Coordinates of C-alpha atoms in Angstrom, one line a residue:
Chain A
M1 CA 0.2 -0.2 0.0
T2 CA 1.2 3.3 -0.7
I3 CA 0.3 5.6 2.4
I4 CA 0.4 9.3 2.6
V5 CA 0.3 11.1 6.1
P6 CA -0.3 14.9 6.6
I7 CA 0.8 15.7 10.0
K8 CA 0.9 19.0 11.5
Q9 CA 3.9 20.7 14.1
V10 CA 1.9 22.2 17.2
P11 CA 3.4 23.6 20.5
E12 CA 3.8 21.0 23.3
T13 CA 1.0 21.3 25.5
S14 CA 2.0 18.5 28.2
N15 CA 4.4 20.3 30.2
V16 CA 3.1 23.7 29.7
R17 CA 1.5 25.7 32.9
M18 CA -1.1 27.7 33.0
D19 CA -1.6 31.6 34.3
P20 CA -4.6 30.2 36.5
E21 CA -6.6 33.8 36.3
T22 CA -6.2 34.2 32.7
G23 CA -6.3 30.3 32.1
T24 CA -4.0 31.0 29.0
M25 CA -0.5 29.2 28.1
I26 CA 2.4 30.2 29.6
R27 CA 3.9 29.5 25.8
A28 CA 7.3 30.9 27.3
G29 CA 10.0 28.1 26.3
A30 CA 7.5 25.6 25.5
A31 CA 9.2 23.0 22.7
T32 CA 6.9 21.9 19.1
V33 CA 6.2 18.4 19.1
V34 CA 4.0 16.6 16.2
N35 CA 0.4 17.4 16.8
P36 CA -0.2 14.0 20.0
L37 CA -3.2 13.5 17.4
D38 CA -1.3 12.6 14.2
L39 CA 1.4 10.0 16.1
Y40 CA -1.9 7.6 16.2
A41 CA -2.3 8.3 11.9
I42 CA 1.5 7.5 12.4
E43 CA 0.9 4.3 13.8
T44 CA -1.7 3.2 12.1
A45 CA -0.1 3.6 8.5
L46 CA 3.2 1.8 9.9
R47 CA 0.8 -1.3 11.2
L48 CA -1.0 -1.0 7.5
R49 CA 2.5 -1.2 5.5
E50 CA 3.8 -4.2 8.5
A51 CA 0.4 -5.9 7.3
H52 CA 0.5 -5.3 3.9
G53 CA 4.1 -4.2 2.6
G54 CA 4.2 -0.8 0.6
S55 CA 5.5 2.7 1.7
V56 CA 4.5 5.4 4.3
T57 CA 5.2 9.1 3.1
V58 CA 4.6 12.0 6.3
L59 CA 3.8 15.0 4.5
S60 CA 3.7 18.5 6.4
M61 CA 3.3 22.0 5.9
G62 CA 4.6 24.6 8.3
P63 CA 7.9 26.7 8.8
P64 CA 11.3 25.9 7.8
A65 CA 11.2 24.6 11.6
A66 CA 8.8 21.7 10.9
L67 CA 11.6 19.9 9.1
K68 CA 11.7 18.3 13.0
A69 CA 8.3 16.8 13.1
V70 CA 8.7 15.2 9.7
K71 CA 12.5 13.8 10.9
E72 CA 10.4 13.0 14.2
A73 CA 8.0 10.9 11.8
I74 CA 10.8 9.1 10.5
A75 CA 11.9 7.6 13.0
M76 CA 9.4 6.2 13.8
G77 CA 9.5 4.3 11.1
C78 CA 8.4 6.9 8.2
D79 CA 9.9 5.6 4.6
D80 CA 10.4 9.3 3.5
G81 CA 8.9 12.6 3.8
L82 CA 7.9 15.9 2.1
L83 CA 7.9 19.6 3.6
L84 CA 5.9 22.6 2.2
S85 CA 7.7 25.3 3.6
D86 CA 7.0 28.7 1.6
R87 CA 6.1 32.5 2.7
V88 CA 3.0 32.4 0.6
F89 CA 1.8 29.6 2.9
A90 CA 1.1 31.4 6.1
G91 CA -2.2 32.4 7.1
A92 CA -4.0 29.8 5.6
D93 CA -6.9 28.5 6.8
T94 CA -8.1 24.8 6.8
W95 CA -9.7 25.7 3.7
A96 CA -6.5 26.5 1.6
T97 CA -4.4 23.9 4.3
S98 CA -6.0 21.9 2.8
Y99 CA -6.0 23.1 -1.4
T100 CA -1.6 23.1 -0.4
L101 CA -2.1 19.4 0.8
A102 CA -4.2 18.0 -2.1
A103 CA -1.5 19.8 -4.2
A104 CA 1.4 18.3 -2.7
V105 CA -0.4 14.9 -2.6
R106 CA -1.2 15.3 -6.5
R107 CA 2.7 15.9 -6.7
L108 CA 4.0 12.8 -5.0
G109 CA 1.8 10.5 -7.8
A110 CA -0.3 7.4 -6.7
F111 CA -1.2 6.4 -3.8
D112 CA -3.7 4.0 -1.9
L113 CA -4.2 5.8 1.3
I114 CA -4.2 9.3 3.2
V115 CA -4.7 8.1 7.1
A116 CA -4.9 11.9 9.1
G117 CA -5.0 12.5 12.5
E118 CA -8.6 13.7 14.4
R119 CA -7.1 16.9 14.7
A120 CA -4.9 19.3 15.8
T121 CA -4.0 20.0 19.5
D122 CA -4.1 23.7 18.5
G123 CA -6.0 25.0 16.0
D124 CA -8.8 22.2 17.0
T125 CA -10.9 22.1 14.0
A126 CA -10.8 18.7 12.3
Q127 CA -11.7 19.6 9.1
V128 CA -8.3 19.4 7.0
G129 CA -8.5 16.5 6.9
P130 CA -12.3 16.3 5.9
G131 CA -11.6 18.8 3.6
L132 CA -8.4 17.1 1.8
A133 CA -10.6 14.6 0.9
A134 CA -13.2 16.7 -0.9
W135 CA -9.8 18.3 -3.1
L136 CA -8.4 14.9 -4.2
D137 CA -12.3 13.6 -4.4
V138 CA -11.6 10.0 -2.6
P139 CA -13.3 8.5 -0.4
L140 CA -13.7 9.7 3.7
A141 CA -14.4 7.7 7.3
T142 CA -13.7 10.3 10.1
Y143 CA -12.8 9.8 13.8
V144 CA -11.8 5.3 12.7
A145 CA -11.5 3.9 16.0
R146 CA -11.3 0.7 14.0
I147 CA -10.2 -0.8 10.9
D148 CA -11.6 -4.5 10.0
T149 CA -9.5 -5.5 6.5
V150 CA -8.1 -4.5 3.4
A151 CA -8.7 -6.6 0.8
D152 CA -9.4 -6.7 -3.1
G153 CA -9.0 -2.6 -3.0
R154 CA -10.6 -2.4 -0.5
L155 CA -10.2 -0.9 3.4
S156 CA -13.5 -1.7 5.9
V157 CA -13.5 0.4 8.7
Q158 CA -15.5 1.4 12.2
R159 CA -15.6 5.0 13.1
L160 CA -16.9 5.9 16.5
T161 CA -20.0 8.1 16.9
E162 CA -22.5 9.6 19.2
E163 CA -24.3 6.5 18.3
G164 CA -21.7 3.8 18.5
Y165 CA -19.4 2.6 15.6
Q166 CA -20.3 3.3 12.0
Q167 CA -19.3 0.4 10.1
L168 CA -18.4 1.2 6.3
T169 CA -16.3 0.0 3.2
L170 CA -14.4 2.4 1.9
Q171 CA -13.3 1.9 -2.3
L172 CA -9.5 2.6 -2.3
P173 CA -7.5 5.2 -3.4
A174 CA -9.6 6.9 0.1
L175 CA -8.9 9.1 3.5
I176 CA -9.6 8.3 7.0
T177 CA -9.1 10.1 10.0
V178 CA -8.3 7.8 13.2
V179 CA -9.2 9.0 16.7
K180 CA -6.3 7.6 19.4
E181 CA -8.3 4.5 20.2
I182 CA -7.2 2.7 17.1
A183 CA -3.5 1.7 18.2
A184 CA -0.8 2.8 21.0
V185 CA 2.0 4.8 19.6
R186 CA 5.7 3.0 18.9
L187 CA 8.9 5.1 20.0
P188 CA 11.0 6.1 17.6
T189 CA 13.9 3.4 17.7
L190 CA 17.8 4.3 17.9
R191 CA 17.8 3.1 14.4
G192 CA 15.3 5.4 13.0
K193 CA 16.6 8.2 15.1
K194 CA 20.0 7.6 13.2
R195 CA 18.1 7.2 9.9
A196 CA 16.1 10.1 9.9
R197 CA 19.7 12.5 10.8
L198 CA 20.8 11.3 7.4
S199 CA 17.5 11.3 5.5
E200 CA 17.2 14.2 3.0
V201 CA 13.7 15.6 3.3
P202 CA 13.0 18.1 0.3
V203 CA 11.4 21.0 0.9
L204 CA 8.9 22.4 -2.0
T205 CA 7.5 25.8 -2.5
A206 CA 4.8 27.4 -3.9
A207 CA 6.9 27.6 -7.3
D208 CA 6.8 24.1 -6.8
L209 CA 3.0 22.8 -6.9
D210 CA 0.6 23.2 -9.4
V211 CA -1.4 25.6 -7.3
D212 CA -3.3 28.5 -8.1
R213 CA -1.6 31.4 -5.8
A214 CA -4.8 33.2 -5.1
C215 CA -6.1 30.4 -2.9
L216 CA -2.9 30.0 -0.6
G217 CA -2.5 31.3 3.0
L218 CA -3.7 34.0 4.1
R219 CA -4.7 35.4 1.1
G220 CA -6.4 32.6 0.2
S221 CA -8.3 31.9 3.7
P222 CA -12.1 32.7 3.0
T223 CA -12.3 32.9 6.6
K224 CA -10.5 35.7 8.8
V225 CA -9.7 36.4 12.2
V226 CA -11.4 39.3 13.9
R227 CA -10.3 39.2 17.1
I228 CA -8.9 36.9 20.0
E229 CA -9.8 37.4 23.7
R230 CA -8.7 35.0 26.8
P231 CA -11.0 34.2 28.6
K232 CA -11.0 33.5 32.3
V233 CA -11.8 30.4 33.3
A234 CA -11.1 30.8 37.3
R235 CA -14.8 30.7 38.5
G236 CA -14.0 31.7 42.2
G237 CA -16.2 29.0 43.2
E238 CA -16.5 28.2 46.6
M239 CA -14.7 25.3 48.8
V240 CA -15.5 23.1 51.3
S241 CA -12.3 20.8 53.1
V242 CA -12.8 17.9 54.8
N243 CA -11.7 17.7 58.4
G244 CA -13.0 13.7 60.0
Q245 CA -16.0 12.4 59.2
Q246 CA -17.9 15.4 60.3
G247 CA -16.4 17.0 58.1
V248 CA -17.5 14.0 54.8
T249 CA -21.2 15.1 55.8
A250 CA -20.4 18.4 56.3
A251 CA -19.5 18.9 53.0
V252 CA -22.0 17.0 51.5
D253 CA -24.8 18.9 52.9
A254 CA -22.9 21.5 51.8
L255 CA -22.6 20.8 48.0
L256 CA -26.8 19.5 48.1
E257 CA -27.5 22.6 49.1
F258 CA -25.1 23.9 46.4
L259 CA -26.5 22.0 44.2
R260 CA -30.3 22.4 45.0
S261 CA -29.5 26.5 44.7
R262 CA -28.7 25.8 41.4
G263 CA -31.8 23.5 40.7
L264 CA -29.9 21.1 39.8
L265 CA -31.5 18.4 42.6
E266 CA -35.2 18.7 41.3
E267 CA -35.6 15.4 38.7
V268 CA -34.1 13.6 41.5
S269 CA -35.3 15.1 44.9
S270 CA -38.5 15.1 43.2
Chain B
M1 CA -33.0 33.8 -1.0
S2 CA -30.4 34.6 1.1
F3 CA -31.8 32.4 4.3
V4 CA -30.4 31.8 7.2
W5 CA -30.4 27.5 7.2
T6 CA -29.4 24.5 9.7
V7 CA -29.0 21.0 9.1
A8 CA -30.9 19.2 11.0
E9 CA -29.5 15.5 12.6
Q10 CA -31.7 12.5 12.7
H11 CA -30.7 9.0 13.8
E12 CA -33.3 5.6 13.2
G13 CA -35.4 8.4 12.0
R14 CA -35.8 10.7 15.4
L15 CA -34.2 14.2 15.4
K16 CA -31.4 14.5 17.5
A17 CA -31.4 17.5 20.4
V18 CA -28.7 19.4 18.1
S19 CA -31.2 20.1 15.5
F20 CA -33.5 21.6 17.7
E21 CA -30.4 24.0 19.8
L22 CA -29.4 24.6 16.1
L23 CA -32.8 26.7 15.3
S24 CA -32.6 28.8 18.3
R25 CA -29.1 30.0 17.1
G26 CA -30.3 30.1 13.2
R27 CA -33.5 31.9 14.3
A28 CA -31.8 34.9 16.2
L29 CA -29.2 35.3 13.4
A30 CA -32.3 35.4 11.3
D31 CA -34.1 38.1 12.6
K32 CA -31.1 40.5 12.9
L33 CA -30.7 40.0 9.1
D34 CA -34.5 40.3 8.5
T35 CA -35.1 36.8 6.3
K36 CA -36.0 33.3 7.2
L37 CA -34.6 30.2 8.9
A38 CA -34.2 27.4 6.6
S39 CA -34.2 24.1 8.0
L40 CA -32.6 20.7 6.0
V41 CA -33.2 17.2 6.6
I42 CA -31.5 14.6 5.3
G43 CA -32.6 11.1 5.9
A44 CA -35.1 8.6 6.2
G45 CA -37.6 8.4 8.1
V46 CA -38.3 11.6 10.0
G47 CA -42.3 11.8 9.7
Q48 CA -44.6 14.6 9.3
P49 CA -44.5 15.7 13.7
G50 CA -41.3 15.7 13.7
L51 CA -40.7 17.8 10.4
R52 CA -43.2 20.3 11.9
E53 CA -41.9 20.1 15.2
L54 CA -38.6 21.8 13.2
I55 CA -41.0 24.7 12.4
Q56 CA -43.0 24.9 15.6
R57 CA -39.1 25.4 16.9
G58 CA -38.5 27.9 15.1
A59 CA -37.6 27.2 10.9
D60 CA -39.6 29.4 8.3
E61 CA -39.2 25.6 5.9
V62 CA -38.5 22.7 5.9
Y63 CA -36.2 21.1 3.6
H64 CA -37.0 17.2 3.4
V65 CA -34.8 15.5 1.3
A66 CA -36.0 11.5 1.9
D67 CA -34.9 8.1 -0.1
A68 CA -34.4 4.8 2.3
R69 CA -30.8 5.0 1.3
L70 CA -29.8 8.2 3.2
A71 CA -30.4 6.2 6.2
H72 CA -26.9 6.5 7.2
F73 CA -24.6 9.4 7.1
V74 CA -22.4 8.8 4.0
C75 CA -20.5 12.5 3.5
E76 CA -19.9 12.4 0.0
T77 CA -23.8 12.0 -0.7
W78 CA -24.9 14.5 2.0
S79 CA -22.0 16.6 0.7
N80 CA -23.2 16.1 -2.9
I81 CA -27.1 16.6 -1.6
L82 CA -25.3 20.1 0.5
A83 CA -24.3 21.6 -2.8
D84 CA -26.3 21.1 -5.0
L85 CA -29.0 23.2 -2.6
V86 CA -26.3 25.7 -1.6
R87 CA -25.8 26.3 -5.4
H88 CA -29.8 26.7 -5.7
Y89 CA -31.2 28.8 -3.1
R90 CA -28.0 30.0 -2.1
P91 CA -28.2 30.5 1.6
V92 CA -25.9 33.1 3.6
V93 CA -25.5 31.4 6.3
V94 CA -25.5 27.5 7.0
L95 CA -24.8 26.2 10.3
A96 CA -24.4 22.7 11.7
A97 CA -23.7 20.8 14.8
A98 CA -20.1 20.3 16.0
T99 CA -20.6 16.7 16.2
S100 CA -19.2 13.4 14.3
L101 CA -21.3 14.1 11.6
G102 CA -21.1 18.2 11.1
R103 CA -17.2 18.0 11.3
T104 CA -17.5 15.4 8.9
L105 CA -19.6 17.1 5.8
M106 CA -19.2 20.9 6.5
P107 CA -15.8 21.0 5.9
H108 CA -16.2 18.9 3.4
L109 CA -18.8 20.8 1.5
A110 CA -16.9 24.1 2.4
V111 CA -14.5 22.7 -0.1
K112 CA -17.5 22.1 -3.2
V113 CA -19.1 25.8 -2.8
H114 CA -16.1 27.3 -1.7
A115 CA -17.0 28.7 1.9
G116 CA -15.4 29.6 4.6
L117 CA -15.8 27.7 7.7
T118 CA -15.4 28.2 11.8
A119 CA -15.5 24.8 13.8
D120 CA -17.3 24.5 17.3
C121 CA -18.3 27.6 17.8
T122 CA -20.0 29.1 20.9
E123 CA -21.1 32.3 20.2
L124 CA -23.0 33.5 16.8
D125 CA -24.0 36.6 16.2
I126 CA -23.9 39.4 13.2
E127 CA -21.9 42.1 12.8
P128 CA -23.5 45.7 12.6
G129 CA -23.2 47.6 9.1
S130 CA -21.8 44.8 7.3
D131 CA -24.1 41.7 8.0
N132 CA -20.9 39.4 8.6
L133 CA -21.2 36.4 10.6
L134 CA -18.8 36.7 13.8
Q135 CA -18.1 33.3 14.5
T136 CA -16.4 33.0 18.6
R137 CA -15.0 29.7 19.4
P138 CA -12.5 28.5 21.8
A139 CA -9.3 27.4 20.8
I140 CA -5.7 26.2 22.1
G141 CA -7.3 24.0 24.2
G142 CA -9.8 26.3 25.2
N143 CA -7.4 28.9 26.7
I144 CA -8.3 31.4 23.4
M145 CA -11.5 32.8 22.3
A146 CA -11.4 33.6 18.5
T147 CA -14.2 35.8 16.6
I148 CA -14.3 35.0 13.0
K149 CA -15.9 36.3 10.5
T150 CA -15.7 35.6 6.3
P151 CA -16.6 38.8 4.7
D152 CA -15.5 37.4 0.8
H153 CA -17.5 34.0 0.7
R154 CA -21.7 33.0 1.0
P155 CA -22.7 31.1 2.8
Q156 CA -20.9 31.6 5.7
M157 CA -20.3 28.6 7.2
A158 CA -20.3 27.1 11.0
T159 CA -20.6 24.1 13.4
V160 CA -22.0 25.2 16.4
R161 CA -20.9 23.1 20.1
P162 CA -24.1 20.7 20.9
R163 CA -25.7 22.0 24.1
S164 CA -24.0 25.3 23.9
S165 CA -28.0 26.9 23.5
V166 CA -31.2 26.6 24.5
V167 CA -33.8 25.0 22.7
L168 CA -36.6 27.6 22.0
P169 CA -40.2 26.3 23.6
R170 CA -42.8 24.6 21.0
D171 CA -44.9 27.0 19.8
P172 CA -47.6 24.4 18.5
E173 CA -49.0 27.8 16.0
R174 CA -46.8 28.3 13.9
L175 CA -46.4 27.8 10.7
G176 CA -44.3 27.2 8.2
R177 CA -43.7 25.3 4.6
I178 CA -42.3 22.3 4.2
I179 CA -40.6 20.9 0.9
E180 CA -39.9 17.7 0.3
V181 CA -37.2 17.8 -2.2
P182 CA -36.0 14.6 -4.8
V183 CA -32.5 13.3 -5.2
A184 CA -30.8 13.0 -8.2
E185 CA -29.3 9.8 -8.8
Q186 CA -26.1 11.1 -9.6
L187 CA -25.4 12.6 -6.0
F188 CA -25.7 8.7 -4.4
E189 CA -21.7 7.8 -3.8
S190 CA -21.3 4.6 -5.1
R191 CA -17.8 4.0 -3.7
V192 CA -19.1 4.1 0.0
V193 CA -21.1 0.9 1.6
V194 CA -22.5 1.5 5.4
H195 CA -23.9 -1.8 7.0
G196 CA -25.0 -0.4 10.0
C197 CA -24.1 1.1 13.5
R198 CA -22.5 -1.3 16.4
A199 CA -24.4 0.2 19.9
D200 CA -23.7 -3.4 21.2
V201 CA -20.6 -2.2 22.4
E202 CA -20.2 -3.1 26.1
D203 CA -20.2 0.3 28.2
F204 CA -20.3 2.9 25.3
V205 CA -21.3 5.6 26.1
N206 CA -22.9 9.4 24.2
L207 CA -20.9 11.8 26.9
E208 CA -21.7 14.5 24.4
E209 CA -25.4 14.8 25.0
A210 CA -25.4 14.0 28.4
E211 CA -27.1 16.3 30.8
V212 CA -24.9 14.6 33.6
V213 CA -21.1 14.0 33.8
V214 CA -20.0 12.0 36.6
A215 CA -15.7 10.9 35.7
G216 CA -13.0 10.3 37.1
G217 CA -9.2 10.0 37.2
K218 CA -6.2 9.3 39.2
G219 CA -7.5 9.2 42.1
L220 CA -9.9 6.2 41.7
K221 CA -6.2 4.2 42.1
K222 CA -7.7 1.6 40.3
G223 CA -10.1 0.6 37.7
D224 CA -13.2 -1.8 40.0
N225 CA -13.0 1.9 41.7
F226 CA -15.4 2.8 38.8
A227 CA -18.2 1.0 41.1
L228 CA -18.1 4.0 43.2
L229 CA -18.9 6.1 40.6
R230 CA -21.3 3.9 38.8
E231 CA -22.9 4.5 42.0
L232 CA -23.0 7.8 42.2
A233 CA -24.5 8.0 38.4
A234 CA -26.8 5.9 39.1
E235 CA -28.9 8.0 41.6
L236 CA -28.0 11.1 39.1
G237 CA -29.3 9.7 36.6
A238 CA -25.6 11.2 34.9
M239 CA -23.3 9.0 32.6
V240 CA -19.4 8.1 33.0
G241 CA -16.3 10.1 31.8
A242 CA -13.1 9.8 32.8
S243 CA -9.2 11.1 32.8
R244 CA -6.8 10.5 29.5
D245 CA -5.2 9.0 32.8
A246 CA -7.6 6.4 33.9
V247 CA -8.4 5.6 30.1
D248 CA -4.7 5.0 29.4
R249 CA -4.1 2.8 32.5
G250 CA -7.1 0.7 31.2
W251 CA -9.6 1.6 33.3
I252 CA -12.8 2.0 31.4
G253 CA -12.9 2.2 27.6
Y254 CA -12.3 5.2 25.4
P255 CA -15.5 6.6 24.2
H256 CA -14.9 7.9 28.1
Q257 CA -12.2 10.3 27.6
I258 CA -13.1 13.7 28.1
G259 CA -10.1 16.3 27.1
L260 CA -8.2 17.3 24.3
S261 CA -8.2 13.8 22.8
G262 CA -11.4 12.4 24.1
K263 CA -14.3 14.3 24.3
T264 CA -15.4 17.7 24.5
I265 CA -18.8 17.8 26.9
S266 CA -21.0 21.1 28.2
P267 CA -23.3 19.1 30.8
R268 CA -25.6 21.3 32.9
L269 CA -23.4 19.1 35.9
Y270 CA -19.7 18.1 35.8
I271 CA -18.9 16.2 38.8
A272 CA -14.8 15.3 38.9
A273 CA -13.7 13.1 41.5
G274 CA -9.8 12.4 41.7
I275 CA -9.0 14.1 38.5
S276 CA -6.3 16.8 39.0
G277 CA -7.1 18.4 35.7
S278 CA -4.6 19.0 33.4
I279 CA -4.8 21.8 30.3
Q280 CA -5.9 18.9 28.1
H281 CA -8.9 17.7 30.6
L282 CA -10.0 21.4 31.0
A283 CA -10.4 22.0 27.6
G284 CA -12.6 19.4 27.8
I285 CA -14.9 20.5 30.1
K286 CA -14.7 24.7 29.9
T287 CA -18.2 24.6 29.0
A288 CA -19.8 22.6 31.5
E289 CA -22.5 25.0 33.1
T290 CA -21.6 23.8 36.8
I291 CA -18.7 22.1 37.4
V292 CA -18.1 20.5 41.0
S293 CA -14.3 18.8 41.9
I294 CA -13.9 16.2 44.5
N295 CA -9.9 16.1 45.4
K296 CA -8.1 15.8 48.3
D297 CA -5.3 18.1 47.0
P298 CA -6.6 21.6 47.8
D299 CA -3.6 22.8 45.0
A300 CA -5.6 21.0 41.8
P301 CA -6.0 23.0 38.8
L302 CA -9.4 21.9 38.8
H303 CA -10.4 23.1 41.9
N304 CA -9.5 26.6 40.2
V305 CA -12.2 26.6 37.4
A306 CA -15.1 24.4 39.9
D307 CA -18.1 26.4 40.9
F308 CA -17.7 24.0 44.4
G309 CA -14.4 22.0 44.9
I310 CA -14.6 19.9 48.3
V311 CA -10.9 19.4 49.4
G312 CA -11.3 15.9 50.7
D313 CA -10.9 11.7 50.0
L314 CA -13.3 10.7 47.2
F315 CA -13.6 7.8 48.9
D316 CA -15.1 8.9 51.6
V317 CA -17.0 11.5 49.4
V318 CA -18.4 10.1 46.8
P319 CA -20.4 6.8 49.2
E320 CA -21.8 9.0 51.4
L321 CA -22.9 11.2 48.4
T322 CA -24.5 8.1 46.9
R323 CA -25.8 7.4 49.9
R324 CA -27.6 10.8 50.7
L325 CA -28.9 10.9 47.3
R326 CA -30.6 7.6 47.4
R327 CA -31.6 9.2 51.2
S328 CA -33.7 11.6 49.8
K329 CA -35.1 9.8 46.8
A330 CA -36.5 6.9 49.5
V331 CA -37.9 10.1 51.7
A332 CA -39.6 11.7 48.5
S333 CA -41.0 8.1 47.2

């Protein structure tokens, strides 16, 4: 199988401290990582390659520093990578991003499957995967939690929805986005890291792609950010501390009283 | 015609609550724009009472695209049908729910009709003067609120976070038109076959639609202790959620996970027991109406965002809470 995995480099959030008043991340010193939800896409692609043969190409768009993310994916086991980096790509919304990625996928040639993460942890839109499927006009399954079979040019998957797992079969080539449940992610090996260090990752600009420049970056983005606010998240709620068994009763009394005052216990007390 | 549209959702012929939540959003926008509100129903089996309820709760028109082959969501087919309708009727705004369906369909459609799309909005308004739709959404794990507009493209599209709007009361006197829309054969996607929906999965939860959620984390110490939360949940009519820590330890299944790599929820009441409240977890619960935190660590970040916090051992507090709720029920009945 020829598999492509689009990934995004995002700010690292796991060790980021939070300003308790504004609820904002203290970004100083925050490193960048491969979007954590993209790791499940990489893992899924690697497992498919292990089972069915073929290759996994990782694709990213971002500043030159995003080369690090591509190399991390290669260290995990991806065969090769491609970075799209150009000032005109900057500020792209999900429409312009999926447009640009689609042009890069076409340049890569024929593929069987694109595996994307559910969404990126910074933008949090989950829109680039479905948008890319639309540009490429290939069948789409989002929120895939399980791959059942790959046979005869068809892929059978289960997608996690609000009502349960939807079971469907897609004709390849296709695009899926995967959720965390699909697989536990492997760590890069020493050998993989060495291979990543030595690998040459091509960096393409807009001139290398068959694109309409008016559709790229900030200029090509239908949506415009008007303003950014930092909401205050501290609610300044009531706090009670428990001391001894009497304390437990008193604390639960206070909680029940609070819930009643907000009308949250009507159903159970009537 | 420049109407405001909402995309209704149904499951097995029953309209989902988000369909009505979208109408209250759409009604407010249509009134500000002095235009009409239409709701689109794609599927099979939604009867006349359901379609009428859409009108009674705010819609002026309902476009009903019914076909037995539309029983299950297939993104390409839905997107083809909507793109066709959008090109024909030229709505000014299209709203869908930020659900697994809406968040799949809308970005696909946005590419097809070259529209701007904003994900998971919690506030929508009309900019005075320009009549542009102002779309406000949490980003970077809810740490910022971004307001976005689409000045040069129509329709303006947004997905709206479920449970972020109050359903309008049903007005049985409200009148509107129900329009049956035929589906052209070529709009059906032939490369995708849906076999059905497996809902018999052990312990499956639909946390996104829950009114009350009781969740546990690392503080539960072992998976068996989720039994304490299940007992409390039974008394509150709640569903059980979990932090990433608890899911990663294999204590409970992934559908229960709340936070950045799990579900985003907005219940009326969220009770967290033994969850410290990482930045990723908070991203999933910030729009809960009331947050209660039970944790023996007074410095747990979740206490900061809670409306009510108990600094105490969950193994004392949770069983006592369950017992008291059970007793008050017994007294009342």
